[in-house]
Amino acid sequence: MWGPEGRLARVWHNKALRATALTGLLSLSGLIILALVREQTGTKGFLVGLGLAVLPVPLIIAVFRWLDRVDPKPWRNLVFAFAWGACAATLVALIANGFATEWLMTTLDSSSPTGQADADAWGATFIAPFVEESAKAAAVLLLFLFRRRDFNGLVDGVVVAGITATGFAFTENILYLGSAFVSDQTLGYSGIRSTTAATFFIRAVMSPFAHPLFTAMTGVGFGIAAAAARHQRVRRVLMPIAMLLTAMVLHGVWNGSATLGGYGFLIVYALFMVPMFGLLTWLTLWSRSKELRTIREQLAAYQAAGWLTPPEPLALSSMRARGIARDLARRTHGAAAARTVGEYTAFATSLAFLRRRAYRGTAGPDFTTHEKELLDRLWERRETAQPALAHAALSVPLPRPRRAPRPAPGTMPAPFWPAGPYGDGYAYDYGTGQGYGYGYGYGGPGSGYGYGSGSGYGAQPQYGAQPAYAPWGAAPPPHGPQPPRTPQPPANSTTPHTSPVPYGPGGPESRL
């Protein structure tokens, strides 16, 4: 029963059963939260709080989706994160904070006039941050452990943590806004001077990113751990813990500023929270640009082996070029072609991150299987996507040459370079001198025919006079026995070579 092949092990590895249990847990938590909030606010207060609390949610989610454009996370992960924050984390926080407040009331002098106020202030400053940030961090930890393939770096951690905190803030805002509405109804307040308007302004206008900012610190820690190599165990363990403590401190400072009065709150907001939000935004954008550079560097191996055309690593490392490629495919071949280009881009991005994990020793034993699966999916879409990406690459300035990253010792699985689509041998040459000169070829192990030039892309503003590189037409499947292929002509050959998927006169083939 308890062994690796026991009954409990088989139950645990049943994905459908785990998904059902998790859905049931979140649904039960949601029903309990609904009952608790409705009990405190009443039906009318709950509906008013729900209507006001939902307003900032689409904006916040759109911001995190925009940050995640390089390698978008599956919607099921984001739905789980939001549901965990809105249901499970909020339920844990309500129960734990209630018990903590009661304990503080018995500990402090409850007979004094300020006993209740002191208990609320201590609970909000010291206990609520610990409980709430721990509950929200559980969602990030679960996705880090069980969706490791979708967790590649700092941006992923920030996005997952931010979505989780958005769900938490959504439910919390229902409670606060609903309670404020009930108070206004009792005291006869309405309009701009009401407590409901003031609460909405503070929580939804001034600080809609407060909870996401706190929990994003935890996401940064898990993102750094995800990007660490296998031998960097201290970083992988300590960074999530250290950044979780940072999130708790930020949360405590924010809650404690409410006890300082109006001016104290504004001082903390202007001198502490706004700079921290700006710093996190800059860090996330910098990490996203680093991810794009990683895509260009890691896909160079597949370009050298013949899986990708020379302009593709450059085009796939630019968000602008990706958009141009999709628009070009849509105008030329319709919406289906644009979807194909989008899928090709997503698979190529996953391939680059998979290879980076292999460099760091964290790709897992299924690296070769997953790599072949992604290459097969790219191969199926190459005829539509490659010409569009080649055209889009013309809009991207050439990057400065960089030294290729080296793998961690003893971590890169064999083969170090991927086998080409026409056999298990290849030849490649990046040229010398100014610019980039690409070369590629086919043949058996240790042999091949390649071409490249030292002048690189010098003859034209972007790529210059290069031999036309057409997508492979009716080629055999990439992983089966391959017949011999006639080598490509050298760069100075006059033999015409056109693409079977033209994009009109003056298209990419005429400039490559």
XYZ file of N, CA and C in Angstrom, residues 295-486:
576
model
N 15.972 32.946 -25.712
C 15.367 32.261 -26.864
C 16.298 32.326 -28.063
N 16.861 33.504 -28.323
C 17.763 33.644 -29.463
C 19.010 32.773 -29.301
N 19.563 32.728 -28.110
C 20.791 31.972 -27.891
C 20.550 30.470 -27.959
N 19.471 29.994 -27.340
C 19.253 28.553 -27.282
C 18.785 27.976 -28.608
N 18.030 28.748 -29.388
C 17.559 28.234 -30.674
C 18.652 28.211 -31.724
N 19.807 28.825 -31.450
C 20.903 28.781 -32.419
C 21.353 27.348 -32.679
N 21.271 26.478 -31.675
C 21.665 25.084 -31.872
C 20.760 24.398 -32.886
N 19.462 24.662 -32.827
C 18.525 24.030 -33.758
C 18.618 24.660 -35.140
N 18.975 25.923 -35.203
C 19.221 26.530 -36.511
C 20.470 25.932 -37.153
N 21.504 25.710 -36.353
C 22.727 25.132 -36.900
C 22.506 23.712 -37.378
N 21.594 22.962 -36.738
C 21.319 21.588 -37.134
C 20.329 21.492 -38.286
N 19.736 22.606 -38.704
C 18.841 22.588 -39.846
C 17.370 22.562 -39.518
N 17.013 22.565 -38.253
C 15.602 22.561 -37.903
C 14.953 23.922 -38.127
N 15.679 24.988 -37.957
C 15.161 26.339 -38.119
C 15.940 27.049 -39.212
N 15.307 27.994 -39.870
C 15.991 28.812 -40.850
C 16.809 29.881 -40.127
N 17.843 30.421 -40.761
C 18.719 31.380 -40.066
C 18.020 32.581 -39.460
N 16.985 33.181 -40.075
C 16.391 34.370 -39.436
C 15.513 34.059 -38.228
N 15.132 32.794 -38.023
C 14.115 32.500 -37.018
C 14.538 32.810 -35.589
N 15.732 32.436 -35.128
C 16.075 32.790 -33.748
C 15.979 34.288 -33.479
N 16.341 35.103 -34.462
C 16.252 36.552 -34.297
C 14.802 37.018 -34.261
N 13.969 36.486 -35.152
C 12.566 36.892 -35.187
C 11.819 36.432 -33.941
N 12.099 35.225 -33.475
C 11.398 34.695 -32.309
C 11.823 35.368 -31.015
N 12.926 36.083 -31.029
C 13.380 36.787 -29.827
C 12.919 38.234 -29.791
N 11.976 38.595 -30.646
C 11.444 39.960 -30.692
C 9.923 39.894 -30.664
N 9.302 40.560 -29.690
C 7.846 40.578 -29.635
C 7.268 41.311 -30.845
N 7.961 42.329 -31.330
C 7.492 43.063 -32.504
C 7.512 42.169 -33.735
N 8.584 41.401 -33.913
C 8.669 40.515 -35.071
C 7.615 39.410 -34.992
N 7.336 38.924 -33.817
C 6.290 37.908 -33.685
C 4.940 38.465 -34.147
N 4.635 39.674 -33.714
C 3.385 40.279 -34.143
C 3.325 40.519 -35.640
N 4.436 40.943 -36.226
C 4.478 41.164 -37.678
C 4.250 39.859 -38.422
N 4.856 38.764 -37.930
C 4.697 37.468 -38.589
C 3.243 37.006 -38.551
N 2.584 37.170 -37.418
C 1.173 36.766 -37.339
C 0.298 37.633 -38.243
N 0.561 38.934 -38.259
C -0.240 39.814 -39.116
C -0.029 39.487 -40.584
N 1.203 39.208 -40.965
C 1.482 38.860 -42.361
C 0.787 37.564 -42.752
N 0.843 36.558 -41.883
C 0.163 35.298 -42.185
C -1.339 35.482 -42.261
N -1.896 36.338 -41.407
C -3.344 36.573 -41.429
C -3.757 37.274 -42.720
N -2.980 38.281 -43.144
C -3.335 38.990 -44.380
C -3.170 38.118 -45.616
N -2.217 37.201 -45.566
C -1.909 36.408 -46.764
C -2.734 35.137 -46.851
N -2.888 34.444 -45.732
C -3.538 33.126 -45.762
C -4.702 32.996 -44.797
N -5.069 34.055 -44.064
C -6.241 33.987 -43.217
C -5.913 33.735 -41.750
N -6.988 33.652 -40.954
C -6.844 33.508 -39.505
C -6.204 32.186 -39.115
N -6.461 31.130 -39.876
C -5.875 29.832 -39.548
C -4.350 29.886 -39.642
N -3.827 30.586 -40.639
C -2.373 30.714 -40.762
C -1.796 31.520 -39.606
N -2.514 32.555 -39.160
C -2.040 33.328 -38.011
C -1.984 32.464 -36.761
N -2.988 31.605 -36.562
C -2.953 30.689 -35.422
C -1.783 29.718 -35.535
N -1.496 29.271 -36.739
C -0.371 28.362 -36.935
C 0.951 29.037 -36.572
N 1.104 30.293 -36.973
C 2.321 31.028 -36.618
C 2.408 31.203 -35.105
N 1.272 31.502 -34.460
C 1.276 31.623 -33.009
C 1.658 30.323 -32.320
N 1.142 29.192 -32.822
C 1.505 27.900 -32.240
C 2.982 27.590 -32.469
N 3.468 27.906 -33.647
C 4.886 27.687 -33.945
C 5.756 28.502 -32.994
N 5.375 29.738 -32.754
C 6.126 30.590 -31.831
C 6.118 30.024 -30.418
N 4.948 29.533 -29.971
C 4.848 28.976 -28.618
C 5.704 27.719 -28.479
N 5.691 26.849 -29.470
C 6.488 25.624 -29.389
C 7.984 25.934 -29.436
N 8.375 26.887 -30.260
C 9.782 27.259 -30.318
C 10.249 27.868 -28.999
N 9.394 28.670 -28.374
C 9.745 29.239 -27.074
C 9.894 28.156 -26.029
N 8.970 27.202 -26.004
C 9.081 26.088 -25.059
C 10.347 25.274 -25.313
N 10.705 25.120 -26.575
C 11.919 24.388 -26.903
C 13.155 25.102 -26.372
N 13.193 26.416 -26.506
C 14.344 27.185 -26.009
C 14.458 27.080 -24.491
N 13.346 27.199 -23.787
C 13.394 27.099 -22.326
C 13.717 25.682 -21.873
N 13.256 24.692 -22.627
C 13.613 23.313 -22.292
C 15.115 23.102 -22.408
N 15.706 23.650 -23.450
C 17.152 23.490 -23.619
C 17.923 24.263 -22.546
N 17.393 25.413 -22.123
C 18.050 26.135 -21.036
C 17.995 25.335 -19.736
N 16.851 24.681 -19.476
C 16.787 23.835 -18.282
C 17.762 22.684 -18.380
N 17.974 22.175 -19.589
C 18.960 21.102 -19.750
C 20.366 21.600 -19.440
N 20.684 22.830 -19.840
C 21.982 23.406 -19.494
C 22.161 23.484 -17.988
N 21.071 23.737 -17.286
C 21.161 23.891 -15.833
C 20.966 22.586 -15.080
N 20.706 21.513 -15.801
C 20.551 20.226 -15.145
C 19.199 20.002 -14.525
N 18.180 20.752 -14.937
C 16.855 20.611 -14.349
C 15.798 20.194 -15.365
N 16.217 19.668 -16.514
C 15.257 19.305 -17.559
C 14.536 18.004 -17.255
N 15.111 17.137 -16.438
C 14.470 15.878 -16.110
C 14.850 14.785 -17.082
N 14.495 13.539 -16.753
C 14.889 12.408 -17.606
C 14.162 12.349 -18.942
N 13.042 13.084 -19.081
C 12.286 13.039 -20.336
C 12.686 14.152 -21.292
N 13.910 14.680 -21.156
C 14.341 15.783 -22.007
C 14.290 15.401 -23.487
N 14.859 14.252 -23.854
C 14.918 13.859 -25.265
C 13.525 13.657 -25.838
N 12.649 13.007 -25.076
C 11.286 12.770 -25.556
C 10.540 14.080 -25.774
N 10.641 14.973 -24.803
C 9.953 16.259 -24.928
C 10.552 17.091 -26.058
N 11.876 17.029 -26.221
C 12.517 17.775 -27.297
C 12.022 17.299 -28.659
N 11.964 15.986 -28.852
C 11.489 15.447 -30.130
C 10.028 15.801 -30.375
N 9.233 15.794 -29.308
C 7.833 16.153 -29.457
C 7.683 17.598 -29.936
N 8.441 18.519 -29.341
C 8.369 19.917 -29.764
C 8.902 20.101 -31.179
N 9.981 19.406 -31.528
C 10.513 19.514 -32.884
C 9.522 18.999 -33.917
N 8.825 17.903 -33.594
C 7.819 17.388 -34.516
C 6.699 18.404 -34.740
N 6.281 19.075 -33.678
C 5.218 20.064 -33.822
C 5.685 21.274 -34.626
N 6.939 21.654 -34.453
C 7.474 22.726 -35.293
C 7.524 22.298 -36.752
N 7.939 21.065 -36.987
C 8.076 20.565 -38.362
C 6.733 20.567 -39.083
N 5.662 20.254 -38.369
C 4.341 20.209 -38.994
C 3.858 21.586 -39.428
N 4.380 22.649 -38.820
C 3.884 24.003 -39.090
C 4.900 24.871 -39.830
N 5.991 24.276 -40.279
C 7.104 25.071 -40.796
C 6.745 25.788 -42.091
N 5.970 25.165 -42.971
C 5.715 25.758 -44.285
C 4.938 27.061 -44.175
N 4.088 27.183 -43.177
C 3.331 28.414 -42.989
C 4.106 29.439 -42.164
N 4.804 28.967 -41.119
C 5.401 29.902 -40.159
C 6.756 30.440 -40.601
N 7.577 29.620 -41.219
C 8.950 30.049 -41.500
C 9.042 31.222 -42.466
N 8.304 31.248 -43.590
C 8.392 32.448 -44.450
C 7.921 33.719 -43.746
N 6.859 33.618 -42.941
C 6.376 34.805 -42.236
C 7.404 35.303 -41.228
N 8.041 34.396 -40.501
C 9.061 34.795 -39.540
C 10.296 35.351 -40.241
N 10.640 34.797 -41.402
C 11.781 35.321 -42.148
C 11.527 36.764 -42.590
N 10.312 37.039 -43.014
C 9.980 38.405 -43.401
C 9.981 39.328 -42.181
N 9.453 38.836 -41.054
C 9.389 39.656 -39.846
C 10.776 39.945 -39.281
N 11.725 39.045 -39.509
C 13.078 39.259 -38.988
C 13.749 40.469 -39.608
N 13.276 40.908 -40.776
C 13.876 42.075 -41.420
C 13.653 43.346 -40.613
N 12.690 43.341 -39.717
C 12.398 44.524 -38.911
C 13.188 44.565 -37.608
N 13.991 43.549 -37.338
C 14.716 43.456 -36.066
C 16.173 43.821 -36.294
N 16.724 44.752 -35.551
C 18.153 45.049 -35.697
C 19.001 43.882 -35.232
N 20.126 43.705 -35.885
C 21.015 42.602 -35.523
C 21.607 42.830 -34.140
N 21.592 41.817 -33.285
C 22.166 41.984 -31.935
C 23.676 41.907 -31.968
N 24.273 42.377 -30.914
C 25.703 42.235 -30.780
C 26.069 40.785 -30.507
N 27.184 40.327 -31.055
C 27.588 38.938 -30.780
C 27.833 38.741 -29.290
N 27.356 37.597 -28.786
C 27.530 37.250 -27.392
C 28.122 35.858 -27.296
N 28.864 35.641 -26.248
C 29.409 34.311 -26.019
C 28.292 33.362 -25.606
N 28.243 32.205 -26.258
C 27.194 31.239 -25.960
C 27.347 30.724 -24.533
N 26.234 30.556 -23.798
C 26.335 30.062 -22.427
C 26.804 28.619 -22.386
N 27.560 28.288 -21.376
C 28.039 26.932 -21.202
C 27.163 26.190 -20.208
N 26.957 24.891 -20.434
C 26.121 24.136 -19.502
C 26.842 23.918 -18.181
N 26.045 23.673 -17.148
C 26.619 23.312 -15.864
C 27.334 21.974 -15.999
N 28.420 21.761 -15.281
C 29.217 20.529 -15.449
C 28.372 19.284 -15.201
N 28.393 18.395 -16.207
C 27.744 17.105 -16.059
C 26.233 17.136 -16.052
N 25.617 18.187 -16.605
C 24.154 18.288 -16.544
C 23.491 18.176 -17.904
N 24.192 18.484 -18.985
C 23.553 18.503 -20.291
C 23.397 17.091 -20.812
N 22.179 16.639 -21.071
C 21.997 15.277 -21.565
C 22.485 15.138 -22.992
N 22.928 13.946 -23.363
C 23.372 13.673 -24.718
C 22.149 13.524 -25.628
N 22.225 13.877 -26.925
C 23.369 14.518 -27.542
C 23.417 16.014 -27.231
N 24.641 16.548 -27.192
C 24.791 17.962 -26.842
C 24.157 18.851 -27.890
N 24.333 18.503 -29.174
C 23.682 19.248 -30.253
C 22.580 18.373 -30.833
N 21.419 18.935 -31.185
C 20.339 18.117 -31.733
C 20.681 17.614 -33.121
N 20.226 16.406 -33.428
C 20.429 15.854 -34.760
C 19.586 16.614 -35.766
N 20.122 16.805 -36.969
C 19.404 17.541 -37.992
C 18.261 16.740 -38.569
N 17.373 17.389 -39.294
C 16.185 16.705 -39.812
C 16.471 15.743 -40.946
N 17.680 15.821 -41.566
C 17.971 14.955 -42.706
C 19.062 13.949 -42.378
N 19.298 13.684 -41.154
C 20.336 12.741 -40.770
C 20.926 13.134 -39.448
N 21.885 12.329 -38.987
C 22.461 12.595 -37.674
C 23.790 13.319 -37.764
N 24.054 13.982 -38.872
C 25.268 14.772 -38.980
C 24.958 16.151 -39.516
N 25.839 17.069 -39.341
C 25.623 18.427 -39.796
C 26.963 19.134 -39.812
N 26.995 20.255 -40.482
C 28.160 21.133 -40.424
C 27.641 22.548 -40.298
N 28.300 23.363 -39.552
C 27.833 24.724 -39.372
C 29.016 25.658 -39.231
N 28.791 26.922 -39.580
C 29.858 27.906 -39.527
C 29.222 29.268 -39.323
N 29.651 29.992 -38.341
C 29.104 31.315 -38.078
C 29.932 32.420 -38.722
N 30.969 32.083 -39.476
C 31.709 33.101 -40.201
C 32.637 33.888 -39.309
N 33.346 34.778 -39.932
C 34.264 35.654 -39.207
C 34.100 37.054 -39.740
N 34.638 38.025 -39.053
C 34.537 39.405 -39.499
C 33.268 40.048 -38.994
N 32.773 41.025 -39.719
C 31.622 41.775 -39.274
C 30.338 41.027 -39.606
N 29.330 41.237 -38.777
C 28.015 40.650 -39.030
C 27.992 39.178 -38.706
N 26.952 38.493 -39.196
C 26.737 37.079 -38.971
C 26.701 36.377 -40.323
N 27.412 35.291 -40.457
C 27.296 34.450 -41.638
C 26.863 33.079 -41.205
N 25.704 32.627 -41.603
C 25.170 31.346 -41.173
C 25.578 30.267 -42.164
N 25.818 29.089 -41.670
C 26.078 27.950 -42.536
C 25.427 26.721 -41.978
N 25.057 25.778 -42.813
C 24.396 24.570 -42.344
C 24.601 23.524 -43.413
N 24.472 22.273 -43.090
C 24.667 21.236 -44.084
C 24.155 19.915 -43.575
N 24.346 18.882 -44.327
C 23.786 17.577 -44.027
C 24.818 16.527 -44.357
N 24.706 15.379 -43.747
C 25.628 14.292 -44.021
C 25.700 13.346 -42.862
N 26.653 12.460 -42.878
C 26.833 11.507 -41.797
C 27.636 12.102 -40.678
N 27.858 11.322 -39.621
C 28.621 11.835 -38.487
C 30.017 12.250 -38.908
N 30.376 13.437 -38.509
C 31.713 13.940 -38.794
C 31.874 14.519 -40.173
N 30.823 14.552 -40.961
C 30.938 15.099 -42.305
C 29.752 16.001 -42.566
N 29.783 16.652 -43.705
C 28.667 17.511 -44.067
C 29.151 18.607 -44.994
N 28.203 19.323 -45.483
C 28.517 20.414 -46.396
C 27.836 21.653 -45.874
N 28.560 22.701 -45.639
C 27.977 23.935 -45.112
C 28.541 25.130 -45.838
N 27.875 26.214 -45.684
C 28.373 27.440 -46.281
C 28.107 28.586 -45.339
N 28.986 29.564 -45.404
C 28.867 30.764 -44.581
C 29.863 31.780 -45.116
N 29.669 33.011 -44.810
C 30.545 34.051 -45.326
C 31.015 34.923 -44.184
N 32.212 35.448 -44.323
C 32.743 36.316 -43.280
C 32.084 37.673 -43.241
N 31.558 38.123 -44.370
C 30.960 39.451 -44.368
C 29.566 39.469 -43.777
N 28.971 38.291 -43.573
C 27.680 38.205 -42.885
C 26.587 38.880 -43.694
N 25.878 39.803 -43.049
C 24.721 40.450 -43.634
C 25.065 41.842 -44.162
N 26.201 41.991 -44.787
C 26.654 43.341 -45.088
C 26.070 43.974 -46.325
N 25.627 43.213 -47.328
C 25.262 43.818 -48.594
C 23.915 44.530 -48.571
N 23.032 44.158 -47.629
C 21.722 44.785 -47.521
C 21.607 45.448 -46.153
N 20.635 46.346 -45.948
C 20.523 47.015 -44.650
C 20.377 46.049 -43.490
N 19.667 44.905 -43.698
C 19.478 43.972 -42.589
C 20.264 42.685 -42.806
N 19.925 41.933 -43.820
C 20.520 40.614 -43.988
C 21.468 40.504 -45.168
N 21.359 41.404 -46.121
C 22.312 41.401 -47.212
C 22.050 40.303 -48.219
N 22.995 40.136 -49.132
C 22.864 39.139 -50.189
C 23.250 37.781 -49.641
N 22.277 36.956 -49.412
C 22.471 35.614 -48.907
C 21.745 34.644 -49.819
N 22.137 33.389 -49.846
C 21.410 32.409 -50.656
C 19.984 32.255 -50.145
N 19.056 32.094 -51.060
C 17.655 31.946 -50.664
C 17.497 30.682 -49.851
N 16.789 30.794 -48.749
C 16.589 29.650 -47.865
C 15.100 29.366 -47.823
N 14.690 28.294 -48.460
C 13.268 27.973 -48.549
C 12.923 26.904 -47.524
N 11.709 26.913 -46.999
C 11.281 25.821 -46.133
C 11.324 24.510 -46.887
N 11.637 23.448 -46.194
C 11.695 22.147 -46.836
C 10.300 21.772 -47.300
N 10.190 21.359 -48.512
C 8.886 21.046 -49.077
C 8.373 19.704 -48.628
N 8.248 18.768 -49.555
C 7.737 17.442 -49.224
C 8.883 16.615 -48.669
N 9.222 16.851 -47.438
C 10.340 16.162 -46.799
C 9.825 15.009 -45.963
N 10.641 13.964 -45.759
C 10.214 12.847 -44.924
C 10.131 13.272 -43.470
N 9.462 12.492 -42.631
C 9.368 12.829 -41.201
C 10.746 12.961 -40.594
N 10.898 13.816 -39.582
C 12.230 14.140 -39.075
C 12.905 13.047 -38.295
N 12.157 12.066 -37.735
C 12.776 11.106 -36.841
C 12.853 9.702 -37.418
N 12.483 9.523 -38.642
C 12.592 8.214 -39.251
C 13.850 8.094 -40.070
N 14.067 6.932 -40.751
C 15.227 6.794 -41.656
C 15.131 7.810 -42.775
N 16.214 8.478 -43.057
C 16.208 9.566 -44.030
C 17.051 9.180 -45.248
N 16.532 9.438 -46.452
C 17.335 9.216 -47.653
C 18.391 10.300 -47.786
N 19.441 10.027 -48.537
C 20.472 11.071 -48.718
C 19.894 12.268 -49.454
N 20.414 13.424 -49.115
C 19.931 14.677 -49.703
C 21.086 15.391 -50.376
N 20.799 15.940 -51.553
C 21.821 16.700 -52.272
C 22.159 17.963 -51.510
